[in-house]
Amino acid sequence: CSAIDACESSNGGCSSKAECRRTTPGNRACVCHAGYTGDGIVCLEINPCLVNNGGCDRNAECTQTGPNQAVCNCLKGYSGDGKICTYISLCSQNNGGCSDFAICNDTELTERTCTCKPNYIGDGFNCRGNILQELLRDSNTSRFYFHLEALSIRDISGPGPFTLFVPHTDVLNSDPRVKEWIAKGVMPQVLRYHMVGCANLLYNDLTAITNITSLHGDLIHISYSQNLLVLNNKAEIILSDAVGTNGVIHVINQILVP
């Protein structure tokens, strides 16, 4: 007589995902392969993601890739290897895309708010300070600012409001009369002739005005035709409505002379 091998035929009735092991003659045991669970007759894949998120971070997604195998991927808004995921602060890089003069606050995943700092105005992405600060920040008007500083003119440093008609930097750099005015000591009067106090006059406001009084004391004549605003029949407004906390700046293409 020979012993009967219970595993000889059809894997001994065990699952195809199990090993049939001979025990005693005519008997066998079915043992599921690694990565499977069951009684050996029925073996099911073990999904590691079902227990403790597969060992992934709680801010990661566990994805089964095979029997008892899985990968961990950090959720959107987090970075890491999946086992450890760290929240990505939008505000930590480049101030979250907010203005340099704004406060960036993370609100929720992939979201943030931008709020202008105190003493600045704007939508958080573009924040503006007072008109002296804005003169300096803009290359079109920075030369005017430097002349004010050099002559210690502080007329527009108060709460305002003020309206400025600022000759373009290129004009101030190229007009030979500027050096003459500085040498003669009349440059402060020329600069003040470009300033208007107690008024925040936007472009549309200026279209309805014919004369305004400058801080120098002389009138500035305004004419509007063919969609152009012209001062003293010579200087055109080429850039307008740069609004600051204490006034507005318009750029002109010529120097006004009192």
PDB file of C-alpha atoms in Angstrom:
ATOM      1  CA  CYS A   1       0.000   0.000   0.000  1.00  0.00           C
ATOM      2  CA  SER A   2       1.137   3.546  -0.686  1.00  0.00           C
ATOM      3  CA  ALA A   3       0.133   6.719   1.114  1.00  0.00           C
ATOM      4  CA  ILE A   4      -2.429   8.888  -0.626  1.00  0.00           C
ATOM      5  CA  ASP A   5      -1.120  12.369  -1.554  1.00  0.00           C
ATOM      6  CA  ALA A   6      -4.055  14.652  -0.843  1.00  0.00           C
ATOM      7  CA  CYS A   7      -2.330  17.504  -2.693  1.00  0.00           C
ATOM      8  CA  GLU A   8      -1.688  15.594  -5.872  1.00  0.00           C
ATOM      9  CA  SER A   9      -4.853  16.570  -7.678  1.00  0.00           C
ATOM     10  CA  SER A  10      -6.314  20.087  -8.096  1.00  0.00           C
ATOM     11  CA  ASN A  11      -3.975  21.500  -5.459  1.00  0.00           C
ATOM     12  CA  GLY A  12      -5.797  19.355  -2.927  1.00  0.00           C
ATOM     13  CA  GLY A  13      -8.895  21.513  -3.238  1.00  0.00           C
ATOM     14  CA  CYS A  14      -6.999  24.480  -1.860  1.00  0.00           C
ATOM     15  CA  SER A  15      -7.284  27.925  -3.348  1.00  0.00           C
ATOM     16  CA  SER A  16      -5.023  28.725  -6.272  1.00  0.00           C
ATOM     17  CA  LYS A  17      -3.617  31.395  -3.965  1.00  0.00           C
ATOM     18  CA  ALA A  18      -2.728  28.797  -1.330  1.00  0.00           C
ATOM     19  CA  GLU A  19      -0.134  26.122  -0.784  1.00  0.00           C
ATOM     20  CA  CYS A  20      -1.331  22.576  -0.233  1.00  0.00           C
ATOM     21  CA  ARG A  21       0.760  20.897   2.435  1.00  0.00           C
ATOM     22  CA  ARG A  22       0.619  17.132   3.056  1.00  0.00           C
ATOM     23  CA  THR A  23       0.127  16.287   6.684  1.00  0.00           C
ATOM     24  CA  THR A  24      -0.776  12.664   7.295  1.00  0.00           C
ATOM     25  CA  PRO A  25      -1.618  10.118   4.611  1.00  0.00           C
ATOM     26  CA  GLY A  26      -4.731  11.284   2.828  1.00  0.00           C
ATOM     27  CA  ASN A  27      -4.802  14.606   4.627  1.00  0.00           C
ATOM     28  CA  ARG A  28      -3.507  18.032   3.842  1.00  0.00           C
ATOM     29  CA  ALA A  29      -3.526  21.621   5.070  1.00  0.00           C
ATOM     30  CA  CYS A  30      -4.183  24.674   2.907  1.00  0.00           C
ATOM     31  CA  VAL A  31      -2.106  27.761   3.731  1.00  0.00           C
ATOM     32  CA  CYS A  32      -2.731  31.025   1.928  1.00  0.00           C
ATOM     33  CA  HIS A  33       0.256  32.588   0.166  1.00  0.00           C
ATOM     34  CA  ALA A  34       1.940  35.659   1.580  1.00  0.00           C
ATOM     35  CA  GLY A  35      -0.209  38.708   0.959  1.00  0.00           C
ATOM     36  CA  TYR A  36      -3.434  36.713   1.172  1.00  0.00           C
ATOM     37  CA  THR A  37      -5.702  35.800   4.041  1.00  0.00           C
ATOM     38  CA  GLY A  38      -8.334  33.114   4.499  1.00  0.00           C
ATOM     39  CA  ASP A  39      -8.786  29.484   5.418  1.00  0.00           C
ATOM     40  CA  GLY A  40      -6.761  28.195   2.509  1.00  0.00           C
ATOM     41  CA  ILE A  41      -9.810  27.069   0.633  1.00  0.00           C
ATOM     42  CA  VAL A  42     -10.712  30.661   0.010  1.00  0.00           C
ATOM     43  CA  CYS A  43      -7.843  33.183  -0.026  1.00  0.00           C
ATOM     44  CA  LEU A  44      -8.391  36.895  -0.480  1.00  0.00           C
ATOM     45  CA  GLU A  45      -5.833  39.621  -1.128  1.00  0.00           C
ATOM     46  CA  ILE A  46      -4.882  41.544   1.958  1.00  0.00           C
ATOM     47  CA  ASN A  47      -5.563  45.270   1.441  1.00  0.00           C
ATOM     48  CA  PRO A  48      -3.154  47.029   3.834  1.00  0.00           C
ATOM     49  CA  CYS A  49      -4.987  50.316   3.288  1.00  0.00           C
ATOM     50  CA  LEU A  50      -7.936  49.031   5.310  1.00  0.00           C
ATOM     51  CA  VAL A  51      -5.942  49.033   8.546  1.00  0.00           C
ATOM     52  CA  ASN A  52      -4.403  52.239   9.893  1.00  0.00           C
ATOM     53  CA  ASN A  53      -4.449  53.752   6.383  1.00  0.00           C
ATOM     54  CA  GLY A  54      -1.740  51.284   5.389  1.00  0.00           C
ATOM     55  CA  GLY A  55       0.821  53.029   7.553  1.00  0.00           C
ATOM     56  CA  CYS A  56       0.436  56.205   5.503  1.00  0.00           C
ATOM     57  CA  ASP A  57       0.194  59.630   7.037  1.00  0.00           C
ATOM     58  CA  ARG A  58      -3.339  60.734   7.870  1.00  0.00           C
ATOM     59  CA  ASN A  59      -2.909  63.434   5.216  1.00  0.00           C
ATOM     60  CA  ALA A  60      -1.962  60.873   2.573  1.00  0.00           C
ATOM     61  CA  GLU A  61      -3.885  58.564   0.276  1.00  0.00           C
ATOM     62  CA  CYS A  62      -3.154  54.847   0.539  1.00  0.00           C
ATOM     63  CA  THR A  63      -3.442  52.964  -2.763  1.00  0.00           C
ATOM     64  CA  GLN A  64      -3.249  49.187  -2.956  1.00  0.00           C
ATOM     65  CA  THR A  65      -0.811  47.989  -5.622  1.00  0.00           C
ATOM     66  CA  GLY A  66      -0.837  44.237  -4.959  1.00  0.00           C
ATOM     67  CA  PRO A  67      -1.389  41.615  -2.272  1.00  0.00           C
ATOM     68  CA  ASN A  68      -0.570  43.341   1.026  1.00  0.00           C
ATOM     69  CA  GLN A  69       1.253  46.051  -0.940  1.00  0.00           C
ATOM     70  CA  ALA A  70       0.436  49.717  -1.155  1.00  0.00           C
ATOM     71  CA  VAL A  71       1.889  53.133  -1.883  1.00  0.00           C
ATOM     72  CA  CYS A  72       1.331  56.338   0.061  1.00  0.00           C
ATOM     73  CA  ASN A  73       0.868  59.681  -1.680  1.00  0.00           C
ATOM     74  CA  CYS A  74       0.469  62.949   0.184  1.00  0.00           C
ATOM     75  CA  LEU A  75      -2.797  64.741  -0.436  1.00  0.00           C
ATOM     76  CA  LYS A  76      -2.966  68.010  -2.338  1.00  0.00           C
ATOM     77  CA  GLY A  77      -1.636  70.786  -0.169  1.00  0.00           C
ATOM     78  CA  TYR A  78       0.883  68.513   1.568  1.00  0.00           C
ATOM     79  CA  SER A  79       4.395  67.354   0.737  1.00  0.00           C
ATOM     80  CA  GLY A  80       6.467  64.379   1.866  1.00  0.00           C
ATOM     81  CA  ASP A  81       7.037  60.708   1.184  1.00  0.00           C
ATOM     82  CA  GLY A  82       3.516  59.655   2.057  1.00  0.00           C
ATOM     83  CA  LYS A  83       4.557  58.174   5.376  1.00  0.00           C
ATOM     84  CA  ILE A  84       5.075  61.692   6.683  1.00  0.00           C
ATOM     85  CA  CYS A  85       3.210  64.571   5.021  1.00  0.00           C
ATOM     86  CA  THR A  86       3.722  68.206   5.906  1.00  0.00           C
ATOM     87  CA  TYR A  87       1.270  70.984   5.184  1.00  0.00           C
ATOM     88  CA  ILE A  88       2.454  73.301   2.426  1.00  0.00           C
ATOM     89  CA  SER A  89       1.904  76.899   3.452  1.00  0.00           C
ATOM     90  CA  LEU A  90       1.068  78.967   0.390  1.00  0.00           C
ATOM     91  CA  CYS A  91       2.300  81.992   2.289  1.00  0.00           C
ATOM     92  CA  SER A  92       5.754  80.484   2.849  1.00  0.00           C
ATOM     93  CA  GLN A  93       6.865  81.131  -0.724  1.00  0.00           C
ATOM     94  CA  ASN A  94       6.874  84.582  -2.319  1.00  0.00           C
ATOM     95  CA  ASN A  95       4.402  85.778   0.309  1.00  0.00           C
ATOM     96  CA  GLY A  96       1.754  83.623  -1.350  1.00  0.00           C
ATOM     97  CA  GLY A  97       1.652  85.883  -4.385  1.00  0.00           C
ATOM     98  CA  CYS A  98       0.435  88.762  -2.232  1.00  0.00           C
ATOM     99  CA  SER A  99       1.919  92.229  -2.406  1.00  0.00           C
ATOM    100  CA  ASP A 100       5.147  92.840  -0.508  1.00  0.00           C
ATOM    101  CA  PHE A 101       3.088  95.266   1.538  1.00  0.00           C
ATOM    102  CA  ALA A 102       0.388  92.720   2.378  1.00  0.00           C
ATOM    103  CA  ILE A 103      -0.114  90.048   5.029  1.00  0.00           C
ATOM    104  CA  CYS A 104      -0.685  86.543   3.663  1.00  0.00           C
ATOM    105  CA  ASN A 105      -2.862  84.213   5.749  1.00  0.00           C
ATOM    106  CA  ASP A 106      -3.397  80.524   5.004  1.00  0.00           C
ATOM    107  CA  THR A 107      -7.101  79.791   5.321  1.00  0.00           C
ATOM    108  CA  GLU A 108      -7.535  76.225   4.067  1.00  0.00           C
ATOM    109  CA  LEU A 109      -5.877  73.810   1.693  1.00  0.00           C
ATOM    110  CA  THR A 110      -4.656  75.613  -1.443  1.00  0.00           C
ATOM    111  CA  GLU A 111      -6.360  78.797  -0.243  1.00  0.00           C
ATOM    112  CA  ARG A 112      -5.041  82.001   1.303  1.00  0.00           C
ATOM    113  CA  THR A 113      -6.042  85.605   1.796  1.00  0.00           C
ATOM    114  CA  CYS A 114      -4.015  88.732   1.101  1.00  0.00           C
ATOM    115  CA  THR A 115      -4.639  91.825   3.211  1.00  0.00           C
ATOM    116  CA  CYS A 116      -2.769  95.098   2.836  1.00  0.00           C
ATOM    117  CA  LYS A 117      -0.734  96.077   5.877  1.00  0.00           C
ATOM    118  CA  PRO A 118      -1.785  99.059   8.002  1.00  0.00           C
ATOM    119  CA  ASN A 119      -1.235 102.395   6.249  1.00  0.00           C
ATOM    120  CA  TYR A 120      -1.571 100.749   2.839  1.00  0.00           C
ATOM    121  CA  ILE A 121      -4.593 100.439   0.576  1.00  0.00           C
ATOM    122  CA  GLY A 122      -5.456  97.957  -2.162  1.00  0.00           C
ATOM    123  CA  ASP A 123      -6.761  94.465  -2.771  1.00  0.00           C
ATOM    124  CA  GLY A 124      -3.871  92.624  -1.119  1.00  0.00           C
ATOM    125  CA  PHE A 125      -2.204  91.815  -4.414  1.00  0.00           C
ATOM    126  CA  ASN A 126      -1.485  95.444  -5.172  1.00  0.00           C
ATOM    127  CA  CYS A 127      -1.012  97.551  -2.053  1.00  0.00           C
ATOM    128  CA  ARG A 128      -0.162 101.228  -2.181  1.00  0.00           C
ATOM    129  CA  GLY A 129       1.251 103.526   0.467  1.00  0.00           C
ATOM    130  CA  ASN A 130       1.229 107.313   0.644  1.00  0.00           C
ATOM    131  CA  ILE A 131       2.031 109.322  -2.460  1.00  0.00           C
ATOM    132  CA  LEU A 132       5.648 109.897  -1.424  1.00  0.00           C
ATOM    133  CA  GLN A 133       6.147 106.137  -1.228  1.00  0.00           C
ATOM    134  CA  GLU A 134       4.405 105.672  -4.562  1.00  0.00           C
ATOM    135  CA  LEU A 135       6.547 108.338  -6.216  1.00  0.00           C
ATOM    136  CA  LEU A 136       9.661 106.466  -5.182  1.00  0.00           C
ATOM    137  CA  ARG A 137       8.380 103.024  -6.177  1.00  0.00           C
ATOM    138  CA  ASP A 138       7.529 104.031  -9.746  1.00  0.00           C
ATOM    139  CA  SER A 139      10.449 104.720 -12.091  1.00  0.00           C
ATOM    140  CA  ASN A 140       8.214 107.104 -14.045  1.00  0.00           C
ATOM    141  CA  THR A 141       7.970 109.401 -11.030  1.00  0.00           C
ATOM    142  CA  SER A 142      10.998 108.589  -8.875  1.00  0.00           C
ATOM    143  CA  ARG A 143      13.033 111.559 -10.153  1.00  0.00           C
ATOM    144  CA  PHE A 144      10.377 113.948  -8.863  1.00  0.00           C
ATOM    145  CA  TYR A 145      10.676 112.235  -5.471  1.00  0.00           C
ATOM    146  CA  PHE A 146      14.452 112.687  -5.412  1.00  0.00           C
ATOM    147  CA  HIS A 147      14.081 116.402  -6.113  1.00  0.00           C
ATOM    148  CA  LEU A 148      11.627 116.696  -3.206  1.00  0.00           C
ATOM    149  CA  GLU A 149      14.049 114.879  -0.909  1.00  0.00           C
ATOM    150  CA  ALA A 150      17.055 116.895  -2.021  1.00  0.00           C
ATOM    151  CA  LEU A 151      15.202 120.122  -1.246  1.00  0.00           C
ATOM    152  CA  SER A 152      13.582 118.775   1.953  1.00  0.00           C
ATOM    153  CA  ILE A 153      10.097 119.550   0.664  1.00  0.00           C
ATOM    154  CA  ARG A 154       7.569 117.900   2.987  1.00  0.00           C
ATOM    155  CA  ASP A 155       4.359 119.586   1.826  1.00  0.00           C
ATOM    156  CA  ILE A 156       2.751 116.301   0.737  1.00  0.00           C
ATOM    157  CA  SER A 157       3.808 114.185   3.711  1.00  0.00           C
ATOM    158  CA  GLY A 158       0.632 114.942   5.679  1.00  0.00           C
ATOM    159  CA  PRO A 159      -2.766 113.212   5.547  1.00  0.00           C
ATOM    160  CA  GLY A 160      -3.848 115.185   2.480  1.00  0.00           C
ATOM    161  CA  PRO A 161      -5.556 114.637   0.232  1.00  0.00           C
ATOM    162  CA  PHE A 162      -3.259 115.867  -2.516  1.00  0.00           C
ATOM    163  CA  THR A 163      -3.242 115.734  -6.293  1.00  0.00           C
ATOM    164  CA  LEU A 164       0.138 115.641  -8.042  1.00  0.00           C
ATOM    165  CA  PHE A 165       0.975 116.349 -11.667  1.00  0.00           C
ATOM    166  CA  VAL A 166       4.409 114.781 -11.954  1.00  0.00           C
ATOM    167  CA  PRO A 167       6.675 115.329 -14.948  1.00  0.00           C
ATOM    168  CA  HIS A 168       7.938 111.996 -16.259  1.00  0.00           C
ATOM    169  CA  THR A 169      11.406 111.038 -15.014  1.00  0.00           C
ATOM    170  CA  ASP A 170      12.820 111.285 -18.552  1.00  0.00           C
ATOM    171  CA  VAL A 171      11.551 114.847 -18.836  1.00  0.00           C
ATOM    172  CA  LEU A 172      13.104 115.919 -15.533  1.00  0.00           C
ATOM    173  CA  ASN A 173      16.391 114.284 -16.509  1.00  0.00           C
ATOM    174  CA  SER A 174      16.576 115.875 -19.959  1.00  0.00           C
ATOM    175  CA  ASP A 175      15.184 119.405 -19.507  1.00  0.00           C
ATOM    176  CA  PRO A 176      18.216 121.759 -19.209  1.00  0.00           C
ATOM    177  CA  ARG A 177      16.147 124.296 -17.268  1.00  0.00           C
ATOM    178  CA  VAL A 178      16.117 122.046 -14.202  1.00  0.00           C
ATOM    179  CA  LYS A 179      19.786 122.712 -13.438  1.00  0.00           C
ATOM    180  CA  GLU A 180      19.207 126.437 -13.908  1.00  0.00           C
ATOM    181  CA  TRP A 181      16.260 126.446 -11.507  1.00  0.00           C
ATOM    182  CA  ILE A 182      18.262 124.539  -8.903  1.00  0.00           C
ATOM    183  CA  ALA A 183      21.190 126.954  -9.253  1.00  0.00           C
ATOM    184  CA  LYS A 184      18.874 129.959  -8.916  1.00  0.00           C
ATOM    185  CA  GLY A 185      17.074 128.439  -5.917  1.00  0.00           C
ATOM    186  CA  VAL A 186      13.662 128.442  -7.577  1.00  0.00           C
ATOM    187  CA  MET A 187      13.233 124.684  -7.947  1.00  0.00           C
ATOM    188  CA  PRO A 188      11.010 124.439  -4.810  1.00  0.00           C
ATOM    189  CA  GLN A 189       8.522 126.857  -6.409  1.00  0.00           C
ATOM    190  CA  VAL A 190       8.535 124.838  -9.629  1.00  0.00           C
ATOM    191  CA  LEU A 191       7.898 121.575  -7.755  1.00  0.00           C
ATOM    192  CA  ARG A 192       5.091 123.067  -5.642  1.00  0.00           C
ATOM    193  CA  TYR A 193       3.426 124.287  -8.829  1.00  0.00           C
ATOM    194  CA  HIS A 194       2.824 120.584  -9.602  1.00  0.00           C
ATOM    195  CA  MET A 195       0.973 119.972  -6.322  1.00  0.00           C
ATOM    196  CA  VAL A 196      -2.632 120.630  -5.396  1.00  0.00           C
ATOM    197  CA  GLY A 197      -3.766 120.492  -1.785  1.00  0.00           C
ATOM    198  CA  CYS A 198      -7.070 119.486  -0.184  1.00  0.00           C
ATOM    199  CA  ALA A 199      -8.197 117.574  -3.271  1.00  0.00           C
ATOM    200  CA  ASN A 200      -8.087 114.002  -4.500  1.00  0.00           C
ATOM    201  CA  LEU A 201      -8.789 114.608  -8.180  1.00  0.00           C
ATOM    202  CA  LEU A 202      -9.024 111.575 -10.413  1.00  0.00           C
ATOM    203  CA  TYR A 203      -8.846 111.792 -14.186  1.00  0.00           C
ATOM    204  CA  ASN A 204     -12.628 111.937 -14.558  1.00  0.00           C
ATOM    205  CA  ASP A 205     -12.820 114.724 -11.976  1.00  0.00           C
ATOM    206  CA  LEU A 206     -10.284 116.785 -13.913  1.00  0.00           C
ATOM    207  CA  THR A 207     -12.338 116.645 -17.108  1.00  0.00           C
ATOM    208  CA  ALA A 208     -14.960 118.825 -15.409  1.00  0.00           C
ATOM    209  CA  ILE A 209     -12.531 121.432 -14.038  1.00  0.00           C
ATOM    210  CA  THR A 210     -10.988 124.367 -15.837  1.00  0.00           C
ATOM    211  CA  ASN A 211      -8.686 125.815 -13.160  1.00  0.00           C
ATOM    212  CA  ILE A 212      -7.149 124.641  -9.881  1.00  0.00           C
ATOM    213  CA  THR A 213      -4.798 126.357  -7.468  1.00  0.00           C
ATOM    214  CA  SER A 214      -1.413 124.802  -6.838  1.00  0.00           C
ATOM    215  CA  LEU A 215       0.482 124.783  -3.537  1.00  0.00           C
ATOM    216  CA  HIS A 216       2.724 127.414  -5.119  1.00  0.00           C
ATOM    217  CA  GLY A 217      -0.324 129.670  -5.258  1.00  0.00           C
ATOM    218  CA  ASP A 218      -0.655 130.024  -9.029  1.00  0.00           C
ATOM    219  CA  LEU A 219      -3.506 128.599 -11.062  1.00  0.00           C
ATOM    220  CA  ILE A 220      -3.152 125.562 -13.300  1.00  0.00           C
ATOM    221  CA  HIS A 221      -5.389 125.728 -16.365  1.00  0.00           C
ATOM    222  CA  ILE A 222      -7.007 122.453 -17.454  1.00  0.00           C
ATOM    223  CA  SER A 223      -8.502 121.747 -20.857  1.00  0.00           C
ATOM    224  CA  TYR A 224     -10.087 118.538 -22.096  1.00  0.00           C
ATOM    225  CA  SER A 225     -10.618 117.686 -25.736  1.00  0.00           C
ATOM    226  CA  GLN A 226     -10.313 114.649 -27.984  1.00  0.00           C
ATOM    227  CA  ASN A 227      -9.925 112.418 -24.912  1.00  0.00           C
ATOM    228  CA  LEU A 228      -6.834 114.340 -23.803  1.00  0.00           C
ATOM    229  CA  LEU A 229      -6.317 116.297 -20.594  1.00  0.00           C
ATOM    230  CA  VAL A 230      -3.891 119.153 -21.103  1.00  0.00           C
ATOM    231  CA  LEU A 231      -2.450 121.457 -18.440  1.00  0.00           C
ATOM    232  CA  ASN A 232      -1.623 125.057 -19.307  1.00  0.00           C
ATOM    233  CA  ASN A 233      -2.210 124.200 -22.992  1.00  0.00           C
ATOM    234  CA  LYS A 234       1.084 122.283 -23.088  1.00  0.00           C
ATOM    235  CA  ALA A 235       1.503 119.336 -20.718  1.00  0.00           C
ATOM    236  CA  GLU A 236      -0.527 116.217 -21.455  1.00  0.00           C
ATOM    237  CA  ILE A 237      -1.486 113.720 -18.773  1.00  0.00           C
ATOM    238  CA  ILE A 238       0.040 110.466 -20.056  1.00  0.00           C
ATOM    239  CA  LEU A 239      -0.508 108.259 -16.992  1.00  0.00           C
ATOM    240  CA  SER A 240      -3.254 108.799 -14.454  1.00  0.00           C
ATOM    241  CA  ASP A 241      -4.974 107.752 -11.250  1.00  0.00           C
ATOM    242  CA  ALA A 242      -2.084 106.227  -9.273  1.00  0.00           C
ATOM    243  CA  VAL A 243      -3.950 106.359  -5.984  1.00  0.00           C
ATOM    244  CA  GLY A 244      -2.146 106.426  -2.653  1.00  0.00           C
ATOM    245  CA  THR A 245      -3.404 106.669   0.905  1.00  0.00           C
ATOM    246  CA  ASN A 246      -3.225 110.448   0.919  1.00  0.00           C
ATOM    247  CA  GLY A 247      -3.758 111.432  -2.687  1.00  0.00           C
ATOM    248  CA  VAL A 248      -3.430 110.647  -6.362  1.00  0.00           C
ATOM    249  CA  ILE A 249      -0.608 110.971  -8.889  1.00  0.00           C
ATOM    250  CA  HIS A 250      -0.869 111.875 -12.577  1.00  0.00           C
ATOM    251  CA  VAL A 251       2.155 111.770 -14.882  1.00  0.00           C
ATOM    252  CA  ILE A 252       2.614 114.552 -17.428  1.00  0.00           C
ATOM    253  CA  ASN A 253       4.941 114.874 -20.412  1.00  0.00           C
ATOM    254  CA  GLN A 254       6.209 118.411 -19.715  1.00  0.00           C
ATOM    255  CA  ILE A 255       7.254 120.530 -16.764  1.00  0.00           C
ATOM    256  CA  LEU A 256       4.763 123.146 -15.607  1.00  0.00           C
ATOM    257  CA  VAL A 257       6.317 126.561 -15.112  1.00  0.00           C
ATOM    258  CA  PRO A 258       4.652 129.076 -12.746  1.00  0.00           C
TER     259      PRO A 258
END
